[in-house]
PDB file of C-alpha atoms in Angstrom:
ATOM      1  CA  MET A   1     -77.095  25.815 -13.113  1.00  0.00           C
ATOM      2  CA  LYS A   2     -77.466  27.071 -16.593  1.00  0.00           C
ATOM      3  CA  ARG A   3     -78.252  30.686 -16.216  1.00  0.00           C
ATOM      4  CA  ILE A   4     -81.334  32.021 -18.480  1.00  0.00           C
ATOM      5  CA  LEU A   5     -81.432  36.303 -19.957  1.00  0.00           C
ATOM      6  CA  CYS A   6     -85.239  36.635 -20.705  1.00  0.00           C
ATOM      7  CA  VAL A   7     -86.002  40.049 -22.539  1.00  0.00           C
ATOM      8  CA  ASP A   8     -89.488  40.724 -23.783  1.00  0.00           C
ATOM      9  CA  ASP A   9     -91.219  44.001 -23.380  1.00  0.00           C
ATOM     10  CA  ASP A  10     -94.676  42.461 -22.345  1.00  0.00           C
ATOM     11  CA  ALA A  11     -94.549  41.593 -18.498  1.00  0.00           C
ATOM     12  CA  VAL A  12     -97.156  39.025 -18.689  1.00  0.00           C
ATOM     13  CA  THR A  13     -95.099  36.935 -21.462  1.00  0.00           C
ATOM     14  CA  LEU A  14     -91.614  37.312 -18.975  1.00  0.00           C
ATOM     15  CA  MET A  15     -93.667  35.967 -16.291  1.00  0.00           C
ATOM     16  CA  LEU A  16     -94.281  32.957 -18.119  1.00  0.00           C
ATOM     17  CA  LEU A  17     -91.077  32.353 -19.287  1.00  0.00           C
ATOM     18  CA  ASN A  18     -89.713  32.975 -15.620  1.00  0.00           C
ATOM     19  CA  LYS A  19     -91.976  30.369 -14.358  1.00  0.00           C
ATOM     20  CA  ILE A  20     -91.075  27.676 -17.401  1.00  0.00           C
ATOM     21  CA  PHE A  21     -87.773  27.917 -16.954  1.00  0.00           C
ATOM     22  CA  GLU A  22     -87.263  28.034 -13.482  1.00  0.00           C
ATOM     23  CA  GLY A  23     -89.620  24.970 -13.235  1.00  0.00           C
ATOM     24  CA  ALA A  24     -86.910  23.431 -15.087  1.00  0.00           C
ATOM     25  CA  GLY A  25     -83.938  23.790 -12.750  1.00  0.00           C
ATOM     26  CA  TYR A  26     -83.061  26.616 -15.148  1.00  0.00           C
ATOM     27  CA  SER A  27     -81.390  29.917 -12.926  1.00  0.00           C
ATOM     28  CA  VAL A  28     -83.432  33.570 -14.653  1.00  0.00           C
ATOM     29  CA  GLU A  29     -82.806  36.862 -14.568  1.00  0.00           C
ATOM     30  CA  SER A  30     -85.453  38.839 -16.615  1.00  0.00           C
ATOM     31  CA  THR A  31     -86.489  42.641 -17.618  1.00  0.00           C
ATOM     32  CA  THR A  32     -88.525  44.290 -19.959  1.00  0.00           C
ATOM     33  CA  GLN A  33     -86.011  46.567 -20.758  1.00  0.00           C
ATOM     34  CA  PRO A  34     -83.733  46.001 -23.740  1.00  0.00           C
ATOM     35  CA  LEU A  35     -81.344  48.556 -23.050  1.00  0.00           C
ATOM     36  CA  ASN A  36     -81.097  46.930 -19.394  1.00  0.00           C
ATOM     37  CA  ALA A  37     -80.442  43.570 -21.350  1.00  0.00           C
ATOM     38  CA  GLN A  38     -76.995  45.651 -23.275  1.00  0.00           C
ATOM     39  CA  GLN A  39     -75.668  46.469 -19.497  1.00  0.00           C
ATOM     40  CA  PHE A  40     -76.525  43.034 -18.209  1.00  0.00           C
ATOM     41  CA  LEU A  41     -75.116  40.990 -20.785  1.00  0.00           C
ATOM     42  CA  GLU A  42     -71.930  43.052 -20.318  1.00  0.00           C
ATOM     43  CA  GLU A  43     -71.694  42.891 -16.560  1.00  0.00           C
ATOM     44  CA  LYS A  44     -72.638  38.864 -15.834  1.00  0.00           C
ATOM     45  CA  SER A  45     -72.545  35.889 -17.343  1.00  0.00           C
ATOM     46  CA  PHE A  46     -75.200  33.740 -18.763  1.00  0.00           C
ATOM     47  CA  ASP A  47     -75.646  30.317 -20.748  1.00  0.00           C
ATOM     48  CA  ILE A  48     -78.066  31.717 -23.050  1.00  0.00           C
ATOM     49  CA  VAL A  49     -80.831  34.457 -24.259  1.00  0.00           C
ATOM     50  CA  VAL A  50     -84.294  34.703 -24.405  1.00  0.00           C
ATOM     51  CA  SER A  51     -85.974  37.691 -26.141  1.00  0.00           C
ATOM     52  CA  ASP A  52     -88.754  38.807 -28.196  1.00  0.00           C
ATOM     53  CA  TYR A  53     -87.411  40.466 -31.366  1.00  0.00           C
ATOM     54  CA  PHE A  54     -90.486  43.035 -31.408  1.00  0.00           C
ATOM     55  CA  MET A  55     -89.508  45.837 -29.001  1.00  0.00           C
ATOM     56  CA  PRO A  56     -89.914  49.389 -28.633  1.00  0.00           C
ATOM     57  CA  GLU A  57     -86.220  50.950 -28.146  1.00  0.00           C
ATOM     58  CA  LEU A  58     -84.521  48.406 -29.464  1.00  0.00           C
ATOM     59  CA  ASN A  59     -85.863  44.911 -31.410  1.00  0.00           C
ATOM     60  CA  GLY A  60     -84.113  41.714 -31.024  1.00  0.00           C
ATOM     61  CA  ASP A  61     -81.603  41.829 -34.020  1.00  0.00           C
ATOM     62  CA  MET A  62     -79.845  44.644 -32.951  1.00  0.00           C
ATOM     63  CA  LEU A  63     -79.709  43.750 -29.412  1.00  0.00           C
ATOM     64  CA  LEU A  64     -78.108  40.326 -30.597  1.00  0.00           C
ATOM     65  CA  LYS A  65     -75.603  42.581 -33.156  1.00  0.00           C
ATOM     66  CA  ASP A  66     -74.944  44.047 -29.933  1.00  0.00           C
ATOM     67  CA  ALA A  67     -73.619  41.805 -27.934  1.00  0.00           C
ATOM     68  CA  ARG A  68     -71.712  40.681 -30.993  1.00  0.00           C
ATOM     69  CA  ARG A  69     -69.681  43.639 -31.347  1.00  0.00           C
ATOM     70  CA  LYS A  70     -68.696  43.797 -28.092  1.00  0.00           C
ATOM     71  CA  GLY A  71     -67.596  40.155 -28.190  1.00  0.00           C
ATOM     72  CA  ILE A  72     -70.149  38.379 -26.179  1.00  0.00           C
ATOM     73  CA  THR A  73     -70.916  35.028 -27.935  1.00  0.00           C
ATOM     74  CA  VAL A  74     -74.047  33.391 -25.396  1.00  0.00           C
ATOM     75  CA  PRO A  75     -76.123  32.044 -27.493  1.00  0.00           C
ATOM     76  CA  PHE A  76     -79.485  33.667 -28.678  1.00  0.00           C
ATOM     77  CA  VAL A  77     -83.459  31.983 -29.095  1.00  0.00           C
ATOM     78  CA  PHE A  78     -86.002  34.349 -30.605  1.00  0.00           C
ATOM     79  CA  LEU A  79     -89.565  34.627 -29.427  1.00  0.00           C
ATOM     80  CA  THR A  80     -91.477  36.697 -32.523  1.00  0.00           C
ATOM     81  CA  ALA A  81     -95.120  36.787 -33.597  1.00  0.00           C
ATOM     82  CA  ASN A  82     -94.117  36.645 -37.068  1.00  0.00           C
ATOM     83  CA  SER A  83     -93.692  33.192 -38.662  1.00  0.00           C
ATOM     84  CA  ASP A  84     -92.246  34.530 -42.165  1.00  0.00           C
ATOM     85  CA  ILE A  85     -89.493  32.552 -43.305  1.00  0.00           C
ATOM     86  CA  GLN A  86     -87.605  35.070 -44.257  1.00  0.00           C
ATOM     87  CA  VAL A  87     -87.693  36.597 -40.931  1.00  0.00           C
ATOM     88  CA  ALA A  88     -86.339  33.166 -39.884  1.00  0.00           C
ATOM     89  CA  THR A  89     -83.676  33.283 -42.354  1.00  0.00           C
ATOM     90  CA  ASP A  90     -82.573  36.989 -41.512  1.00  0.00           C
ATOM     91  CA  LEU A  91     -82.091  35.982 -37.641  1.00  0.00           C
ATOM     92  CA  VAL A  92     -79.970  32.645 -38.174  1.00  0.00           C
ATOM     93  CA  LYS A  93     -77.921  34.740 -40.963  1.00  0.00           C
ATOM     94  CA  ILE A  94     -77.120  37.412 -37.847  1.00  0.00           C
ATOM     95  CA  GLY A  95     -76.262  34.344 -35.473  1.00  0.00           C
ATOM     96  CA  ALA A  96     -79.562  33.117 -33.964  1.00  0.00           C
ATOM     97  CA  GLU A  97     -79.678  29.640 -32.708  1.00  0.00           C
ATOM     98  CA  ASP A  98     -83.552  29.377 -33.332  1.00  0.00           C
ATOM     99  CA  TYR A  99     -86.749  30.941 -33.210  1.00  0.00           C
ATOM    100  CA  ILE A 100     -90.291  30.398 -31.631  1.00  0.00           C
ATOM    101  CA  VAL A 101     -93.452  31.529 -32.830  1.00  0.00           C
ATOM    102  CA  LYS A 102     -95.530  33.245 -30.342  1.00  0.00           C
ATOM    103  CA  PRO A 103     -98.163  31.355 -29.169  1.00  0.00           C
ATOM    104  CA  PHE A 104     -96.577  29.215 -27.693  1.00  0.00           C
ATOM    105  CA  ASN A 105     -95.859  26.433 -25.403  1.00  0.00           C
ATOM    106  CA  ASN A 106     -94.169  25.341 -22.512  1.00  0.00           C
ATOM    107  CA  GLU A 107     -92.797  21.886 -23.610  1.00  0.00           C
ATOM    108  CA  ASP A 108     -91.517  23.995 -26.908  1.00  0.00           C
ATOM    109  CA  VAL A 109     -89.728  26.027 -25.266  1.00  0.00           C
ATOM    110  CA  LEU A 110     -87.542  24.029 -23.383  1.00  0.00           C
ATOM    111  CA  TYR A 111     -87.131  21.850 -26.015  1.00  0.00           C
ATOM    112  CA  ARG A 112     -85.249  24.421 -28.157  1.00  0.00           C
ATOM    113  CA  VAL A 113     -83.299  26.075 -25.598  1.00  0.00           C
ATOM    114  CA  LYS A 114     -82.432  23.029 -24.473  1.00  0.00           C
ATOM    115  CA  LYS A 115     -81.008  22.057 -28.180  1.00  0.00           C
ATOM    116  CA  ALA A 116     -79.620  25.410 -28.191  1.00  0.00           C
ATOM    117  CA  LEU A 117     -77.137  24.737 -25.097  1.00  0.00           C
ATOM    118  CA  ASP A 118     -76.641  21.094 -26.457  1.00  0.00           C
ATOM    119  CA  ASN A 119     -75.548  22.898 -30.465  1.00  0.00           C
ATOM    120  CA  VAL A 120     -72.873  25.533 -28.420  1.00  0.00           C
ATOM    121  CA  GLU A 121     -71.811  22.041 -26.316  1.00  0.00           C
ATOM    122  CA  GLN A 122     -71.424  20.545 -29.570  1.00  0.00           C
ATOM    123  CA  ARG A 123     -69.683  23.647 -31.699  1.00  0.00           C
ATOM    124  CA  ARG A 124     -66.910  23.840 -28.355  1.00  0.00           C
ATOM    125  CA  THR A 125     -65.906  19.969 -28.837  1.00  0.00           C
ATOM    126  CA  LEU A 126     -65.740  19.823 -32.449  1.00  0.00           C
ATOM    127  CA  LYS A 127     -63.502  23.243 -32.082  1.00  0.00           C
ATOM    128  CA  LYS A 128     -60.927  21.013 -29.124  1.00  0.00           C
ATOM    129  CA  LEU A 129     -60.780  18.177 -31.742  1.00  0.00           C
ATOM    130  CA  GLN A 130     -60.267  20.652 -34.923  1.00  0.00           C
ATOM    131  CA  GLU A 131     -57.432  22.511 -32.985  1.00  0.00           C
ATOM    132  CA  GLU A 132     -55.968  19.068 -31.525  1.00  0.00           C
ATOM    133  CA  ASN A 133     -56.447  17.648 -35.690  1.00  0.00           C
ATOM    134  CA  GLN A 134     -54.005  20.344 -35.874  1.00  0.00           C
ATOM    135  CA  LEU A 135     -51.580  19.240 -33.804  1.00  0.00           C
ATOM    136  CA  TYR A 136     -52.215  15.941 -35.641  1.00  0.00           C
ATOM    137  CA  GLU A 137     -50.995  17.754 -38.866  1.00  0.00           C
ATOM    138  CA  ARG A 138     -47.897  18.870 -37.186  1.00  0.00           C
ATOM    139  CA  GLU A 139     -46.452  14.924 -36.676  1.00  0.00           C
ATOM    140  CA  ASN A 140     -46.980  14.467 -40.217  1.00  0.00           C
ATOM    141  CA  GLN A 141     -43.699  17.233 -40.401  1.00  0.00           C
ATOM    142  CA  LYS A 142     -42.485  14.830 -37.969  1.00  0.00           C
ATOM    143  CA  LEU A 143     -41.011  16.998 -35.668  1.00  0.00           C
ATOM    144  CA  VAL A 144     -43.659  16.592 -32.561  1.00  0.00           C
ATOM    145  CA  ASN A 145     -44.988  12.857 -32.396  1.00  0.00           C
ATOM    146  CA  TRP A 146     -48.339  13.367 -30.461  1.00  0.00           C
ATOM    147  CA  ARG A 147     -49.494   9.936 -31.011  1.00  0.00           C
ATOM    148  CA  VAL A 148     -49.417   8.813 -27.325  1.00  0.00           C
ATOM    149  CA  MET A 149     -51.588  11.841 -26.864  1.00  0.00           C
ATOM    150  CA  TYR A 150     -54.310  10.196 -29.290  1.00  0.00           C
ATOM    151  CA  GLY A 151     -54.088   6.666 -28.023  1.00  0.00           C
ATOM    152  CA  SER A 152     -55.314   7.481 -24.792  1.00  0.00           C
ATOM    153  CA  LYS A 153     -58.799  10.128 -26.110  1.00  0.00           C
ATOM    154  CA  ARG A 154     -59.290   7.676 -29.027  1.00  0.00           C
ATOM    155  CA  ILE A 155     -61.948   5.622 -27.997  1.00  0.00           C
ATOM    156  CA  ARG A 156     -63.877   8.504 -25.934  1.00  0.00           C
ATOM    157  CA  GLN A 157     -63.400  11.453 -28.414  1.00  0.00           C
ATOM    158  CA  MET A 158     -64.829   8.222 -30.924  1.00  0.00           C
ATOM    159  CA  GLU A 159     -67.855   7.030 -28.508  1.00  0.00           C
ATOM    160  CA  GLN A 160     -68.536  11.418 -27.861  1.00  0.00           C
ATOM    161  CA  MET A 161     -68.269  12.561 -31.509  1.00  0.00           C
ATOM    162  CA  ILE A 162     -71.209   9.113 -32.602  1.00  0.00           C
ATOM    163  CA  HIS A 163     -73.211  10.417 -29.953  1.00  0.00           C
ATOM    164  CA  LEU A 164     -73.373  13.903 -31.266  1.00  0.00           C
ATOM    165  CA  LEU A 165     -73.894  13.301 -34.236  1.00  0.00           C
ATOM    166  CA  SER A 166     -76.624  10.366 -33.628  1.00  0.00           C
ATOM    167  CA  ARG A 167     -78.576  13.170 -31.560  1.00  0.00           C
ATOM    168  CA  ASN A 168     -78.371  15.497 -34.494  1.00  0.00           C
ATOM    169  CA  ILE A 169     -79.523  13.319 -36.755  1.00  0.00           C
ATOM    170  CA  ASN A 170     -82.345  11.765 -34.725  1.00  0.00           C
ATOM    171  CA  GLN A 171     -83.401  15.031 -32.778  1.00  0.00           C
ATOM    172  CA  THR A 172     -87.271  15.064 -33.092  1.00  0.00           C
ATOM    173  CA  GLY A 173     -88.451  18.599 -35.236  1.00  0.00           C
ATOM    174  CA  GLY A 174     -85.071  18.412 -37.062  1.00  0.00           C
ATOM    175  CA  PHE A 175     -81.888  21.294 -37.651  1.00  0.00           C
ATOM    176  CA  MET A 176     -83.944  24.636 -37.927  1.00  0.00           C
ATOM    177  CA  TRP A 177     -82.655  25.052 -41.593  1.00  0.00           C
ATOM    178  CA  VAL A 178     -84.567  21.588 -41.921  1.00  0.00           C
ATOM    179  CA  ASP A 179     -87.930  23.269 -41.071  1.00  0.00           C
ATOM    180  CA  ILE A 180     -86.805  26.406 -43.338  1.00  0.00           C
ATOM    181  CA  LEU A 181     -85.923  24.439 -46.224  1.00  0.00           C
ATOM    182  CA  LYS A 182     -89.226  22.247 -46.383  1.00  0.00           C
ATOM    183  CA  ASP A 183     -91.502  25.091 -45.742  1.00  0.00           C
ATOM    184  CA  SER A 184     -89.696  27.236 -48.081  1.00  0.00           C
ATOM    185  CA  MET A 185     -89.630  25.458 -51.221  1.00  0.00           C
ATOM    186  CA  GLU A 186     -91.715  26.025 -54.544  1.00  0.00           C
ATOM    187  CA  PRO A 187     -92.777  23.147 -57.254  1.00  0.00           C
ATOM    188  CA  MET A 188     -92.103  24.501 -60.788  1.00  0.00           C
ATOM    189  CA  GLY A 189     -92.966  21.202 -62.285  1.00  0.00           C
ATOM    190  CA  ASP A 190     -90.499  18.898 -64.338  1.00  0.00           C
ATOM    191  CA  GLY A 191     -88.758  17.794 -60.898  1.00  0.00           C
ATOM    192  CA  TYR A 192     -87.814  21.283 -60.164  1.00  0.00           C
ATOM    193  CA  VAL A 193     -87.821  23.624 -57.175  1.00  0.00           C
ATOM    194  CA  LYS A 194     -87.744  27.145 -56.385  1.00  0.00           C
ATOM    195  CA  LEU A 195     -85.869  27.508 -53.612  1.00  0.00           C
ATOM    196  CA  ASN A 196     -84.551  31.398 -52.052  1.00  0.00           C
ATOM    197  CA  SER A 197     -80.465  31.756 -52.206  1.00  0.00           C
ATOM    198  CA  ASP A 198     -80.022  32.793 -48.616  1.00  0.00           C
ATOM    199  CA  ILE A 199     -81.503  29.278 -47.851  1.00  0.00           C
ATOM    200  CA  ALA A 200     -79.641  27.142 -50.533  1.00  0.00           C
ATOM    201  CA  ASN A 201     -76.627  28.748 -48.778  1.00  0.00           C
ATOM    202  CA  MET A 202     -78.013  27.698 -45.298  1.00  0.00           C
ATOM    203  CA  VAL A 203     -78.553  24.182 -46.244  1.00  0.00           C
ATOM    204  CA  LEU A 204     -74.979  24.400 -47.676  1.00  0.00           C
ATOM    205  CA  THR A 205     -73.263  25.518 -44.442  1.00  0.00           C
ATOM    206  CA  ALA A 206     -75.299  22.988 -42.521  1.00  0.00           C
ATOM    207  CA  GLY A 207     -74.413  20.178 -44.668  1.00  0.00           C
ATOM    208  CA  GLN A 208     -71.067  20.500 -44.626  1.00  0.00           C
ATOM    209  CA  GLY A 209     -70.699  20.976 -40.562  1.00  0.00           C
ATOM    210  CA  GLN A 210     -72.307  17.577 -40.931  1.00  0.00           C
ATOM    211  CA  GLN A 211     -69.570  16.502 -43.042  1.00  0.00           C
ATOM    212  CA  LYS A 212     -66.817  17.599 -40.995  1.00  0.00           C
ATOM    213  CA  VAL A 213     -68.161  15.641 -38.315  1.00  0.00           C
ATOM    214  CA  PHE A 214     -68.105  12.734 -40.482  1.00  0.00           C
ATOM    215  CA  GLU A 215     -64.178  13.456 -41.648  1.00  0.00           C
ATOM    216  CA  TYR A 216     -63.570  13.808 -37.527  1.00  0.00           C
ATOM    217  CA  LEU A 217     -64.660  10.298 -36.872  1.00  0.00           C
ATOM    218  CA  ASN A 218     -62.723   9.067 -39.983  1.00  0.00           C
ATOM    219  CA  PHE A 219     -59.512  10.969 -38.863  1.00  0.00           C
ATOM    220  CA  ILE A 220     -60.117   9.059 -35.380  1.00  0.00           C
ATOM    221  CA  GLY A 221     -60.609   5.791 -36.357  1.00  0.00           C
ATOM    222  CA  THR A 222     -57.196   6.371 -38.440  1.00  0.00           C
ATOM    223  CA  LEU A 223     -55.076   6.834 -35.719  1.00  0.00           C
ATOM    224  CA  GLU A 224     -54.293   3.222 -35.002  1.00  0.00           C
ATOM    225  CA  ASN A 225     -53.042   2.695 -37.696  1.00  0.00           C
ATOM    226  CA  LEU A 226     -50.016   5.339 -37.954  1.00  0.00           C
ATOM    227  CA  GLU A 227     -46.435   4.389 -38.463  1.00  0.00           C
ATOM    228  CA  MET A 228     -43.581   6.950 -37.256  1.00  0.00           C
ATOM    229  CA  THR A 229     -40.018   6.535 -39.146  1.00  0.00           C
ATOM    230  CA  LEU A 230     -37.203   7.260 -37.387  1.00  0.00           C
ATOM    231  CA  GLU A 231     -34.364   9.689 -39.423  1.00  0.00           C
ATOM    232  CA  VAL A 232     -30.969  10.921 -37.716  1.00  0.00           C
ATOM    233  CA  TYR A 233     -30.413  14.339 -37.180  1.00  0.00           C
ATOM    234  CA  LYS A 234     -26.748  15.897 -35.862  1.00  0.00           C
ATOM    235  CA  PRO A 235     -27.676  17.855 -32.956  1.00  0.00           C
ATOM    236  CA  GLU A 236     -26.491  21.158 -34.018  1.00  0.00           C
ATOM    237  CA  LEU A 237     -29.618  20.781 -36.591  1.00  0.00           C
ATOM    238  CA  PHE A 238     -32.073  18.972 -34.439  1.00  0.00           C
ATOM    239  CA  PHE A 239     -31.873  22.122 -32.629  1.00  0.00           C
ATOM    240  CA  GLN A 240     -32.211  24.436 -34.925  1.00  0.00           C
ATOM    241  CA  GLY A 241     -35.184  23.120 -36.772  1.00  0.00           C
ATOM    242  CA  ILE A 242     -36.632  22.846 -32.852  1.00  0.00           C
ATOM    243  CA  THR A 243     -36.342  26.020 -32.567  1.00  0.00           C
ATOM    244  CA  THR A 244     -37.346  27.324 -35.845  1.00  0.00           C
ATOM    245  CA  TYR A 245     -40.653  25.206 -35.425  1.00  0.00           C
ATOM    246  CA  ILE A 246     -41.218  26.563 -32.493  1.00  0.00           C
ATOM    247  CA  THR A 247     -40.985  29.763 -33.307  1.00  0.00           C
ATOM    248  CA  ASN A 248     -42.659  29.709 -36.624  1.00  0.00           C
ATOM    249  CA  GLU A 249     -45.531  26.917 -36.126  1.00  0.00           C
ATOM    250  CA  LEU A 250     -45.576  26.721 -32.342  1.00  0.00           C
ATOM    251  CA  VAL A 251     -45.864  30.097 -31.088  1.00  0.00           C
ATOM    252  CA  PRO A 252     -48.607  31.608 -33.710  1.00  0.00           C
ATOM    253  CA  LEU A 253     -50.511  28.506 -33.163  1.00  0.00           C
ATOM    254  CA  ALA A 254     -50.671  28.874 -29.463  1.00  0.00           C
ATOM    255  CA  LYS A 255     -51.513  32.626 -29.295  1.00  0.00           C
ATOM    256  CA  GLU A 256     -54.357  31.753 -32.350  1.00  0.00           C
ATOM    257  CA  TYR A 257     -55.959  29.314 -29.305  1.00  0.00           C
ATOM    258  CA  ASN A 258     -55.205  30.976 -26.303  1.00  0.00           C
ATOM    259  CA  ARG A 259     -52.317  27.940 -25.011  1.00  0.00           C
ATOM    260  CA  VAL A 260     -49.199  28.648 -23.428  1.00  0.00           C
ATOM    261  CA  LEU A 261     -45.839  27.271 -24.185  1.00  0.00           C
ATOM    262  CA  ILE A 262     -43.931  25.492 -22.236  1.00  0.00           C
ATOM    263  CA  ALA A 263     -39.929  25.885 -24.281  1.00  0.00           C
ATOM    264  CA  ASP A 264     -37.324  28.347 -24.206  1.00  0.00           C
ATOM    265  CA  THR A 265     -35.869  28.362 -27.595  1.00  0.00           C
ATOM    266  CA  MET A 266     -32.633  30.135 -25.748  1.00  0.00           C
ATOM    267  CA  GLU A 267     -31.593  27.020 -23.999  1.00  0.00           C
ATOM    268  CA  LEU A 268     -32.590  25.212 -27.474  1.00  0.00           C
ATOM    269  CA  SER A 269     -30.274  27.091 -29.350  1.00  0.00           C
ATOM    270  CA  LYS A 270     -27.453  26.594 -26.042  1.00  0.00           C
ATOM    271  CA  LYS A 271     -27.883  23.210 -26.606  1.00  0.00           C
ATOM    272  CA  LYS A 272     -26.374  23.090 -30.499  1.00  0.00           C
ATOM    273  CA  ASN A 273     -22.943  22.290 -28.933  1.00  0.00           C
ATOM    274  CA  LEU A 274     -23.569  18.637 -28.264  1.00  0.00           C
ATOM    275  CA  LYS A 275     -21.696  15.818 -30.128  1.00  0.00           C
ATOM    276  CA  GLY A 276     -22.856  12.529 -31.992  1.00  0.00           C
ATOM    277  CA  ASP A 277     -26.025  12.231 -33.386  1.00  0.00           C
ATOM    278  CA  LEU A 278     -29.881  12.181 -32.184  1.00  0.00           C
ATOM    279  CA  SER A 279     -32.557   9.943 -33.516  1.00  0.00           C
TER     280      SER A 279
END
């Protein structure tokens, strides 16, 4: 069950949000005090935060910035009575997943929260695939062969990536940046439009993200055609290369992605005295 933290200084709005989310099967914790929300985020685990934007003591954007400074990565969806494009752009720039303009309806709130949760899960999947892509690049150095590993995952990953791509492109209402772009373009004549630079950068970033999805699809599709060649090495050179590779390449990579390496470089170095050739 997904856990939602609702923050709004208006008790009536908070009661309405509780009813909407609990009726949809979410577990909800709520507060009218943004300072209490700071403490909740430090002490408990939530899947998403739905917060009012303008609040006494601490605005929603400051609550988000404080969470990010503390390493809390939970997604935020904001409620705001201000439909100004610049406010929406500023929220996206500081890391908001989406925003909802008051007054809102139940269906819109549930749709946007679900979309935000789906987007977070998508990013986790893409990050996982990116990590595996880095391992694949090591295969090109002919030090580690990960082809068997990819062979078992290729079909599942392809289906998963196509599903993610289709869902994003065909999603009702589109991405947040699409809506902002439509509302912000000002015709200037002769086929030109005026566009805020912040919004242009946002669109560029979103487009680059979709480009990565296509690149990963192409990457997965080429795995079946990989061809490996064998090279002959003296045992001492082989183990020396493996030891160097683990120390200089795999150890930093494992540390970056918080993984554990099961390798003993001392044992590898002891095997340098083996005789014969390895291929």
